[in-house]
Coordinates of C-alpha atoms in Angstrom, one line a residue:
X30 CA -41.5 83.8 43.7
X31 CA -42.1 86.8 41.2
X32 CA -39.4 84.3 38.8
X33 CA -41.4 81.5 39.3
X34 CA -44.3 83.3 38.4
X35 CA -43.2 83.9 34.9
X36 CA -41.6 80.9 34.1
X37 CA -45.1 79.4 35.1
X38 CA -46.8 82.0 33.1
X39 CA -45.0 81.2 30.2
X40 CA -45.1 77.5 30.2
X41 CA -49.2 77.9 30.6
X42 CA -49.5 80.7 27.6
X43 CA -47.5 77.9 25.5
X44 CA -49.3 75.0 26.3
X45 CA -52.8 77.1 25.4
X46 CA -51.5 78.0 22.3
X47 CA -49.6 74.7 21.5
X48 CA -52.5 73.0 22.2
X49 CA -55.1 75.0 19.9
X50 CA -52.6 75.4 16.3
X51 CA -52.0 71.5 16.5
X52 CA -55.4 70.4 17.0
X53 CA -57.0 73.0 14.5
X54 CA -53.8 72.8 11.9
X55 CA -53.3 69.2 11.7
X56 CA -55.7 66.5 13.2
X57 CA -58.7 67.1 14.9
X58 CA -58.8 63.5 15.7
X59 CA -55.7 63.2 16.7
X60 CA -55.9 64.3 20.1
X61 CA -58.9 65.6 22.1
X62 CA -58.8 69.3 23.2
X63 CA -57.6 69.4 26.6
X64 CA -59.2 66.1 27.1
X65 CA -62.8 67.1 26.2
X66 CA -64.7 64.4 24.2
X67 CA -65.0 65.7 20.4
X68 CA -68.3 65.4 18.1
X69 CA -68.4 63.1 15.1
X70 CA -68.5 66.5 12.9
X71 CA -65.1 68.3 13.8
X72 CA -65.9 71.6 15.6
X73 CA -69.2 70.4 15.6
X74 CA -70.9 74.0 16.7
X75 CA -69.6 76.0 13.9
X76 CA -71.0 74.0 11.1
X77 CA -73.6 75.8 11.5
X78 CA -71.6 79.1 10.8
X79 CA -69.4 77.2 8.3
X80 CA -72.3 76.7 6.1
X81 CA -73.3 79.8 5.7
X82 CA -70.7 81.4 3.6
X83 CA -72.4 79.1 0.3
X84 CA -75.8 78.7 1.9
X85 CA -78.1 79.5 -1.1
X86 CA -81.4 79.9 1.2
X87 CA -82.5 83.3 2.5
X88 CA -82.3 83.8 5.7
X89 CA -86.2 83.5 6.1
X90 CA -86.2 80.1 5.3
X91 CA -83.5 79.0 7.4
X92 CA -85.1 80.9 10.6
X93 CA -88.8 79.2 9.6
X94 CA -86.8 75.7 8.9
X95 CA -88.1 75.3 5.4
X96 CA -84.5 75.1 4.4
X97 CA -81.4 74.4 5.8
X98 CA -77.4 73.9 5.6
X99 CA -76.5 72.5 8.3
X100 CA -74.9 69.2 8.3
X101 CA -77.1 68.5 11.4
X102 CA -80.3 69.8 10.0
X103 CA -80.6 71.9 12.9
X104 CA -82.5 75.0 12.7
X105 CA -81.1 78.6 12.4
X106 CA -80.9 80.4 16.2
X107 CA -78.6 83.6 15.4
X108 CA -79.0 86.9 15.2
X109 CA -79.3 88.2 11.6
X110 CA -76.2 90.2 11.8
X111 CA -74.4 86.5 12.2
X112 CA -75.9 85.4 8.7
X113 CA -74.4 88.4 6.9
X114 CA -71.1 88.7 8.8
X115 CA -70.4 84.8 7.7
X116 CA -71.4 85.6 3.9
X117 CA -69.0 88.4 3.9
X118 CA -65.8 87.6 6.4
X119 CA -65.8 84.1 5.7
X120 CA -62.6 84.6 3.0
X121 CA -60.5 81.7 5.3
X122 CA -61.0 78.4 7.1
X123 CA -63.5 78.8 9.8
X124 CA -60.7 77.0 11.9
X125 CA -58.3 79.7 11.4
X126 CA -60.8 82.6 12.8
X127 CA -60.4 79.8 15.8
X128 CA -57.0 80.3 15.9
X129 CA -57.3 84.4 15.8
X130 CA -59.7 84.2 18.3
X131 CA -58.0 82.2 20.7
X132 CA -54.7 84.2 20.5
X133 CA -56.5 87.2 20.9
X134 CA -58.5 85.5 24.1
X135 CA -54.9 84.7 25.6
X136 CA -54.0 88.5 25.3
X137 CA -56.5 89.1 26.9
X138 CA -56.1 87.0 29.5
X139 CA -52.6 88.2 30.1
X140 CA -53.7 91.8 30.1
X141 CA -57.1 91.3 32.7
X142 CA -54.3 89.3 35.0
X143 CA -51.6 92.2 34.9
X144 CA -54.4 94.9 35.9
X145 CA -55.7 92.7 38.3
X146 CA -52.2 92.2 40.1
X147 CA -51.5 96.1 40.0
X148 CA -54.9 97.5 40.9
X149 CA -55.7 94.5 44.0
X150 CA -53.5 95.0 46.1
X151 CA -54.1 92.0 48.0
X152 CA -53.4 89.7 45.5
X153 CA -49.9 89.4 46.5
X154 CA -49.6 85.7 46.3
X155 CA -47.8 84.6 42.3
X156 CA -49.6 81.2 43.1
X157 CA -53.1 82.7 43.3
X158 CA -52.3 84.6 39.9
X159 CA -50.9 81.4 38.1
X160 CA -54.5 79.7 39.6
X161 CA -56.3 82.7 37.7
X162 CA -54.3 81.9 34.7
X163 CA -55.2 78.4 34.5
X164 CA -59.1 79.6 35.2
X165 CA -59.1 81.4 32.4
X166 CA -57.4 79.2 29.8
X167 CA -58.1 75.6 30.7
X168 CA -61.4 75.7 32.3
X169 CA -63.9 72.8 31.0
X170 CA -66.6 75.5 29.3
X171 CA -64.0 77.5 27.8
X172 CA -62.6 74.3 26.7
X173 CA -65.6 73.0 25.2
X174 CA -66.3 76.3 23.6
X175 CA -63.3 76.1 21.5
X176 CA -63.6 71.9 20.4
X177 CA -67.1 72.8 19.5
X178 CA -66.2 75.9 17.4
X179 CA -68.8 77.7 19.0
X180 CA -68.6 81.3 17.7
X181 CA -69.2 82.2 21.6
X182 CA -65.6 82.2 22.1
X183 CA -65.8 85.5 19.7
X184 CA -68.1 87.2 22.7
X185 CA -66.1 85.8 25.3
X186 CA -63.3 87.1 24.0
X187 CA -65.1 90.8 23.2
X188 CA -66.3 90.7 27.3
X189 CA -63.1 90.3 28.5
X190 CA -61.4 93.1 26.6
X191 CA -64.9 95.1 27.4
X192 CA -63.4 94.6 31.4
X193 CA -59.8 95.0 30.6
X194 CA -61.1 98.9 29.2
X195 CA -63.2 99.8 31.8
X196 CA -60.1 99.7 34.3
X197 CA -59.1 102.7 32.4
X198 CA -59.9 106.4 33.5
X199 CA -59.4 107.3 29.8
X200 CA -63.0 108.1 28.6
X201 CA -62.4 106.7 25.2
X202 CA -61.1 103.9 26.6
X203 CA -65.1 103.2 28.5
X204 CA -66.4 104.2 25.7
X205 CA -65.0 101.8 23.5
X206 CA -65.4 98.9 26.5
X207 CA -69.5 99.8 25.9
X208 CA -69.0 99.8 21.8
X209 CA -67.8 95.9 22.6
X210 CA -70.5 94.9 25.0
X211 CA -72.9 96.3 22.3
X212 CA -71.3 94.6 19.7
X213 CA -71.5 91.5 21.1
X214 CA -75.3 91.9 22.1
X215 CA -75.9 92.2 18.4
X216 CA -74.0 89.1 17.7
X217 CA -75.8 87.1 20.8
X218 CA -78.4 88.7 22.9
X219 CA -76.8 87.6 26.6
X220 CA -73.9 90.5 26.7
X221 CA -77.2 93.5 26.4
X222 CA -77.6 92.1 30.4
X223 CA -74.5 93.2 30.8
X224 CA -75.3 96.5 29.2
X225 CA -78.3 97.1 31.4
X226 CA -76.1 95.9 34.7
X227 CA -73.8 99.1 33.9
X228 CA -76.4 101.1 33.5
X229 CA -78.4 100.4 36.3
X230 CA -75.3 101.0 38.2
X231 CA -74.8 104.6 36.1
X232 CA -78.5 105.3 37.8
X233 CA -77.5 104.6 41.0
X234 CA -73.9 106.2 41.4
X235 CA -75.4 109.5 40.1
X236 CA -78.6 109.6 41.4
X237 CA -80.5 109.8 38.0
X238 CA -83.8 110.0 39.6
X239 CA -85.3 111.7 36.9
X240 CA -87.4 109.5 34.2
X241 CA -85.8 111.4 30.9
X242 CA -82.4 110.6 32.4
X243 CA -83.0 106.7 33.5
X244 CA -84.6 105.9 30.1
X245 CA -81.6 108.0 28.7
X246 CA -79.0 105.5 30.2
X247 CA -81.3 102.2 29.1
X248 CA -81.3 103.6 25.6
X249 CA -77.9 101.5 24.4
X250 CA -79.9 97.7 25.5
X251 CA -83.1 98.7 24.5
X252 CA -81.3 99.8 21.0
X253 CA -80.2 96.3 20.4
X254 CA -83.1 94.0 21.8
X255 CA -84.8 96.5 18.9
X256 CA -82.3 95.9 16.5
X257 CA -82.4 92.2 17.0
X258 CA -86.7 92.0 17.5
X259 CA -87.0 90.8 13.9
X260 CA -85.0 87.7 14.5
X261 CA -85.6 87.2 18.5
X262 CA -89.0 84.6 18.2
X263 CA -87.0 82.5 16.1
X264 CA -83.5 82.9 18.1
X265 CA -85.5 81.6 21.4
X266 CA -88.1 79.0 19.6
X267 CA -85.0 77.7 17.8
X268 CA -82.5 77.2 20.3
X269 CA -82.2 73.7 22.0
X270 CA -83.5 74.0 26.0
X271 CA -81.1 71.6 27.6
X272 CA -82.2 70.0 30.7
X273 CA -80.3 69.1 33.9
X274 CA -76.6 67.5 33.1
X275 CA -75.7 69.0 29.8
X276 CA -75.9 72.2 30.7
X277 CA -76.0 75.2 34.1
X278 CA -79.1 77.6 34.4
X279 CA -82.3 77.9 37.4
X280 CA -83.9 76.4 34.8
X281 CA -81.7 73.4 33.4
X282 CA -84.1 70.8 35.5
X283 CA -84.2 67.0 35.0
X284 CA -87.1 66.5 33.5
X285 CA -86.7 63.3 32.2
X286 CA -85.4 61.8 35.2
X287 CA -87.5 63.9 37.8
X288 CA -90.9 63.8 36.1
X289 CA -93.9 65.8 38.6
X290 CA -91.3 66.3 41.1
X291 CA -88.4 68.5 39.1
X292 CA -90.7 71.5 39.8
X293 CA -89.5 70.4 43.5
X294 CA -86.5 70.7 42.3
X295 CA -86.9 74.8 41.2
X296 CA -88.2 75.2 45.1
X297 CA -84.9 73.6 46.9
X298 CA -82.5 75.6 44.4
X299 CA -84.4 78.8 45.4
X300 CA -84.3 77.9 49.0
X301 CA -80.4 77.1 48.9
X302 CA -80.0 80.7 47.2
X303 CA -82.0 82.3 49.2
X304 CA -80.5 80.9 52.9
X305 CA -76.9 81.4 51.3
X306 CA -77.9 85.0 50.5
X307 CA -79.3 85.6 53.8
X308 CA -76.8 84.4 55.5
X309 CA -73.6 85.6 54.0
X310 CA -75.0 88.4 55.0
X311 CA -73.9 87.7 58.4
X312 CA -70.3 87.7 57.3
X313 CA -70.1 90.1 54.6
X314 CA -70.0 93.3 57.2
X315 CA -66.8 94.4 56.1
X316 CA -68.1 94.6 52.8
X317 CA -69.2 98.1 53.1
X318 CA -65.6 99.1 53.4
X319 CA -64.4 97.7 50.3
X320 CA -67.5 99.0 48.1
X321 CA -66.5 102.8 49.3
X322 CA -63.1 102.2 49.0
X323 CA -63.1 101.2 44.5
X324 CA -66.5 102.4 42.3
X325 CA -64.5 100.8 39.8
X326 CA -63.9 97.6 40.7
X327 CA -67.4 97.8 41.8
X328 CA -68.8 98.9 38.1
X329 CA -66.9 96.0 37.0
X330 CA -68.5 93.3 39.9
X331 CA -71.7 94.7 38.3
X332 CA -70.8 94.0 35.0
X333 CA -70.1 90.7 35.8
X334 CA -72.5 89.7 38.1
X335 CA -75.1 91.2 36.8
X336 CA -75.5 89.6 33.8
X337 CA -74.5 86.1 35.5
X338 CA -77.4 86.2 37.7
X339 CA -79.7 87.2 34.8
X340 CA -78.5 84.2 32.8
X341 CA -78.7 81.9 35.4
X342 CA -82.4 82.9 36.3
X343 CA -83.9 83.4 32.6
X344 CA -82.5 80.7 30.7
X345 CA -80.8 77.3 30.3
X346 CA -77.4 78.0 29.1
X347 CA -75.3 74.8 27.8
X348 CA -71.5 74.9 29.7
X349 CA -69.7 76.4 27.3
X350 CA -71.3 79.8 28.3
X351 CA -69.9 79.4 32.0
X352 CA -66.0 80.7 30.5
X353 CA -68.2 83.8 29.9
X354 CA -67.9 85.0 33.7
X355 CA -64.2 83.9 34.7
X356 CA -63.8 87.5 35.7
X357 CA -65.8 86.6 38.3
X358 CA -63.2 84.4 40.2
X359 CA -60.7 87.4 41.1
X360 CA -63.7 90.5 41.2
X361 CA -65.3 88.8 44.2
X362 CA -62.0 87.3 45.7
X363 CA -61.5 90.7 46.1
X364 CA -64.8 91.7 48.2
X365 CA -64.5 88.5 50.4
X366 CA -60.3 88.0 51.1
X367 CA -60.0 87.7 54.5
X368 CA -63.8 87.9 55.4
X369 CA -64.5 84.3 57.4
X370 CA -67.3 81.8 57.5
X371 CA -67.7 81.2 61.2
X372 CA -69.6 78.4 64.0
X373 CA -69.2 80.0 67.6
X374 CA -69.6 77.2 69.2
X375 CA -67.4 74.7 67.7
X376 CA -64.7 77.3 67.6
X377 CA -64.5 76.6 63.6
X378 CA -63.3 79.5 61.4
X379 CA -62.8 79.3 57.7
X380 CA -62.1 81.7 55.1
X381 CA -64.6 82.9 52.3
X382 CA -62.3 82.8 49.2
X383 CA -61.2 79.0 50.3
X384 CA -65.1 78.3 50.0
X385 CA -65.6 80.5 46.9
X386 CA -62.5 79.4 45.2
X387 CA -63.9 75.5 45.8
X388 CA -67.4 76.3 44.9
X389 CA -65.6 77.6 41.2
X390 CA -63.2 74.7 41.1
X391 CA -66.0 72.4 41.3
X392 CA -68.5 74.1 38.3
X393 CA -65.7 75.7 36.3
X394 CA -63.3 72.3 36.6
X395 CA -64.3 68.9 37.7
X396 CA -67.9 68.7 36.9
X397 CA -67.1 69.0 33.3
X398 CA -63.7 67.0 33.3
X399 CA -65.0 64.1 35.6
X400 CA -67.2 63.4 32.0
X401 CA -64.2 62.4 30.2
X402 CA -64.8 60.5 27.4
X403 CA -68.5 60.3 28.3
X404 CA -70.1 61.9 25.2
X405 CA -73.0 61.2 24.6
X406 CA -74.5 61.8 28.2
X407 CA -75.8 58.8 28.4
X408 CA -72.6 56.6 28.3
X409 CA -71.6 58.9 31.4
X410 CA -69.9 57.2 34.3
X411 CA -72.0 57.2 37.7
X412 CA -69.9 58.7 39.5
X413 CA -69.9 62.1 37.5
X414 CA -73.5 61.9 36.8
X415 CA -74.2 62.3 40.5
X416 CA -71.3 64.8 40.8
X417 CA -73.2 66.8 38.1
X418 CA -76.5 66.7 39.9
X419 CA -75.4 67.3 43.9
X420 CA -73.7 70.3 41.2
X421 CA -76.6 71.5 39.6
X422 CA -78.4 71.2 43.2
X423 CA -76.2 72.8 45.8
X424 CA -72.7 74.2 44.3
X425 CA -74.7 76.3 42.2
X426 CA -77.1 77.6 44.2
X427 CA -74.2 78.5 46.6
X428 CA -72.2 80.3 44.1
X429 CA -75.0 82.5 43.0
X430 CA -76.1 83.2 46.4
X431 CA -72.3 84.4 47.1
X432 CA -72.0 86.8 43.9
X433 CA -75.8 87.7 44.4
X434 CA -74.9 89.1 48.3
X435 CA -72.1 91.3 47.1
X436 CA -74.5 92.4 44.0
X437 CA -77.1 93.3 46.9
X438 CA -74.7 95.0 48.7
X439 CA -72.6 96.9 46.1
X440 CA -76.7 98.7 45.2
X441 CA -77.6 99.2 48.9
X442 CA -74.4 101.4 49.0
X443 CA -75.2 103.2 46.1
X444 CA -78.5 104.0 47.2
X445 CA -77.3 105.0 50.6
X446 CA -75.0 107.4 48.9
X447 CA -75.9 111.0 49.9
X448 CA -74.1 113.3 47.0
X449 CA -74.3 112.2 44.0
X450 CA -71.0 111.4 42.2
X451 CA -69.1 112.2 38.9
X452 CA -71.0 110.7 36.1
X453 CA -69.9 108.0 34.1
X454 CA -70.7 106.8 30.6
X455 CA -73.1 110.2 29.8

């Protein structure tokens, strides 16, 4: 099986790559990326960065709108840093940072997948590792990402090697894994929930009870929203608020379509969560075992999760941002494997991960690739336009009430925690 494994391996790593030097080196029109329906402008996304490099407006005016160089007109919605990173490092193609960036990604990949198969031991199956594989390379957002040119795939890429470090007991090594989480949270505000996540968990391992030493261990997120305060009205008044279908979020509602009644729709999301939450509790008993058993898998859940549930709550993120929490898949495969979702008395028994792994199929997969060739949304097919809302309805809501139980329980632990343990990250 282990043989089958890496033949599979390798026909999937050159596929990924295959398929991103052809489109970016010869025709983007040639071929769609993996399928996913291309803009008019090729990698669409990165104009915006693209145009920087000979952009002869200050950044002022492009934040204020009074200028601009993007072939869309749309108005600037980076952090600062962006603006003087792209006058500077722009020396090549945009298209071939792309290609670095994607390479890099699939090392990445390969790595998180390797640590993953040594340090869970009940990931025995080569089947389950080749279904993480194709998670992380060919899901729909990560996809989209990468046609769009959206320089997300750079922070992506810089979360997944912040996990892949924070498996090591090297302190370097951790230290480094929080230089690249702060990195990115210069380059795009989301990653500094991540930042406060590890924290929080930092606080709660070692019993920090003490004021000096909590604000201590906020310092690092509260550092960058600081750094980035100049530029963050203009960031959030600039940045497009998508509404239900286009994007995943509490908040991505259908306005248009719902009218009075999408606040209704707010109510039965939080409802879903909430009775998903409560119940799983039911089932997740044997959690406590697990949580014990790894603090650092369980830093790493936190990591995750974490930020996950603060995104979903606080904003309307467009798809692409979903490939930011693949590490999700195996990190809570690993708290649920072999937990089961029972009904007494109809004698019906079924096991968590088959749920979870369906629930992540469904967002990560088929709600974006059922849209095939349906750009703009409007042209879209009925039959993934109701997929997309029963998504943004239940699936959703189901998913973050799963990864917000274990996130529950992972803190009650901590807090139950009588001595307090080695510290980390101080």
């Amino acid at each position: 099986m282990r043989k089958n494994y890496k033949v599979i391996t390798s026909i999937l790593d050159f596929y990924f790559i295959t398929l991103i030097l052809f489109y970016f080196l010869f025709n983007y029109t040639l071929f769609p990326l993996n399928l996913v329906p291309p803009m008019d402008l090729p990698i669409g996304d990165g104009q915006a960065i693209i145009a920087l490099k000979n952009c002869p407006y200050s950044l002022n005016e492009l934040y204020m709108g009074i200028n601009s160089c993007d072939p869309y007109n749309r108005p600037f919605n980076y952090p600062h840093l962006v603006y003087y990173l792209s006058k500077i490092f722009l020396i090549f193609p945009y298209r071939m940072y792309l290609i670095l960036g994607s390479t890099l990604y699939l090392i990445g990949v390969k790595k998180f997948i390797k640590i993953i198969s040594e340090n869970f031991k009940l990931f025995n199956s080569s089947y389950l590792l080749n279904f993480f594989q194709i998670s992380f390379l060919f899901n729909y957002p990560l996809m989209l990402c990468i046609e769009r040119g959206n320089y997300e795939l750079f922070i992506i890429s810089l979360f997944l090697y912040s996990n892949i470090e924070l498996f090591n007991p090297n302190r370097r090594k951790q230290f480094f894994a929080i230089f690249l989480l702060t990195f990115g949270g210069l380059l795009k505000l989301y990653p500094v929930f991540s930042l406060i996540g590890i924290n929080l968990y930092n606080i709660f391992f070692n019993k920090l009870i003490s004021l000096k030493k909590i604000i201590k261990n906020l310092l690092l997120p509260f550092f960058i929203v600081l750094t980035i305060t100049p530029s963050l009205k203009y960031i959030i008044s600039n940045t497009p608020k998508t509404q239900g279908g286009l994007g995943f979020g509490f908040l991505c509602i259908y306005q248009d379509e719902l009218g009075k009644y999408s606040f209704l729709f707010l109510v039965i999301k939080l409802i879903i969560i909430f009775l998903i939450a409560v119940f799983s509790r039911l089932s997740f008993h044997q959690l406590k075992e697990k949580i014990k058993r790894n603090s650092v898998i369980n830093r790493i859940f936190v990591l995750n999760a974490f930020s996950f549930i603060c995104i979903y709550f606080l904003s309307r993120s467009y798809d692409y941002r979903l490939s930011f929490f693949i590490p999700l898949l195996p990190l809570t495969l690993y708290f649920i494997e072999n937990i089961h979702f029972k009904i007494k008395y109809i004698n019906f028994k079924l096991d968590y991960s088959v749920i979870f792994i369906t629930l992540f199929t469904m967002i990560f997969f088929i709600d974006g690739y059922l849209a095939l060739a349906s750009w703009p949304p409007s042209t879209m097919n009925i039959f993934a336009a109701i997929f997309r809302v029963i998504t943004d309805f239940f699936i959703q809501p189901i998913f973050i009430g799963l990864i917000l139980n274990i996130l529950y329980s992972i803190f009650k632990e901590l807090i139950a925690l009588k001595e307090p343990k080695l510290k980390l990250f101080n």
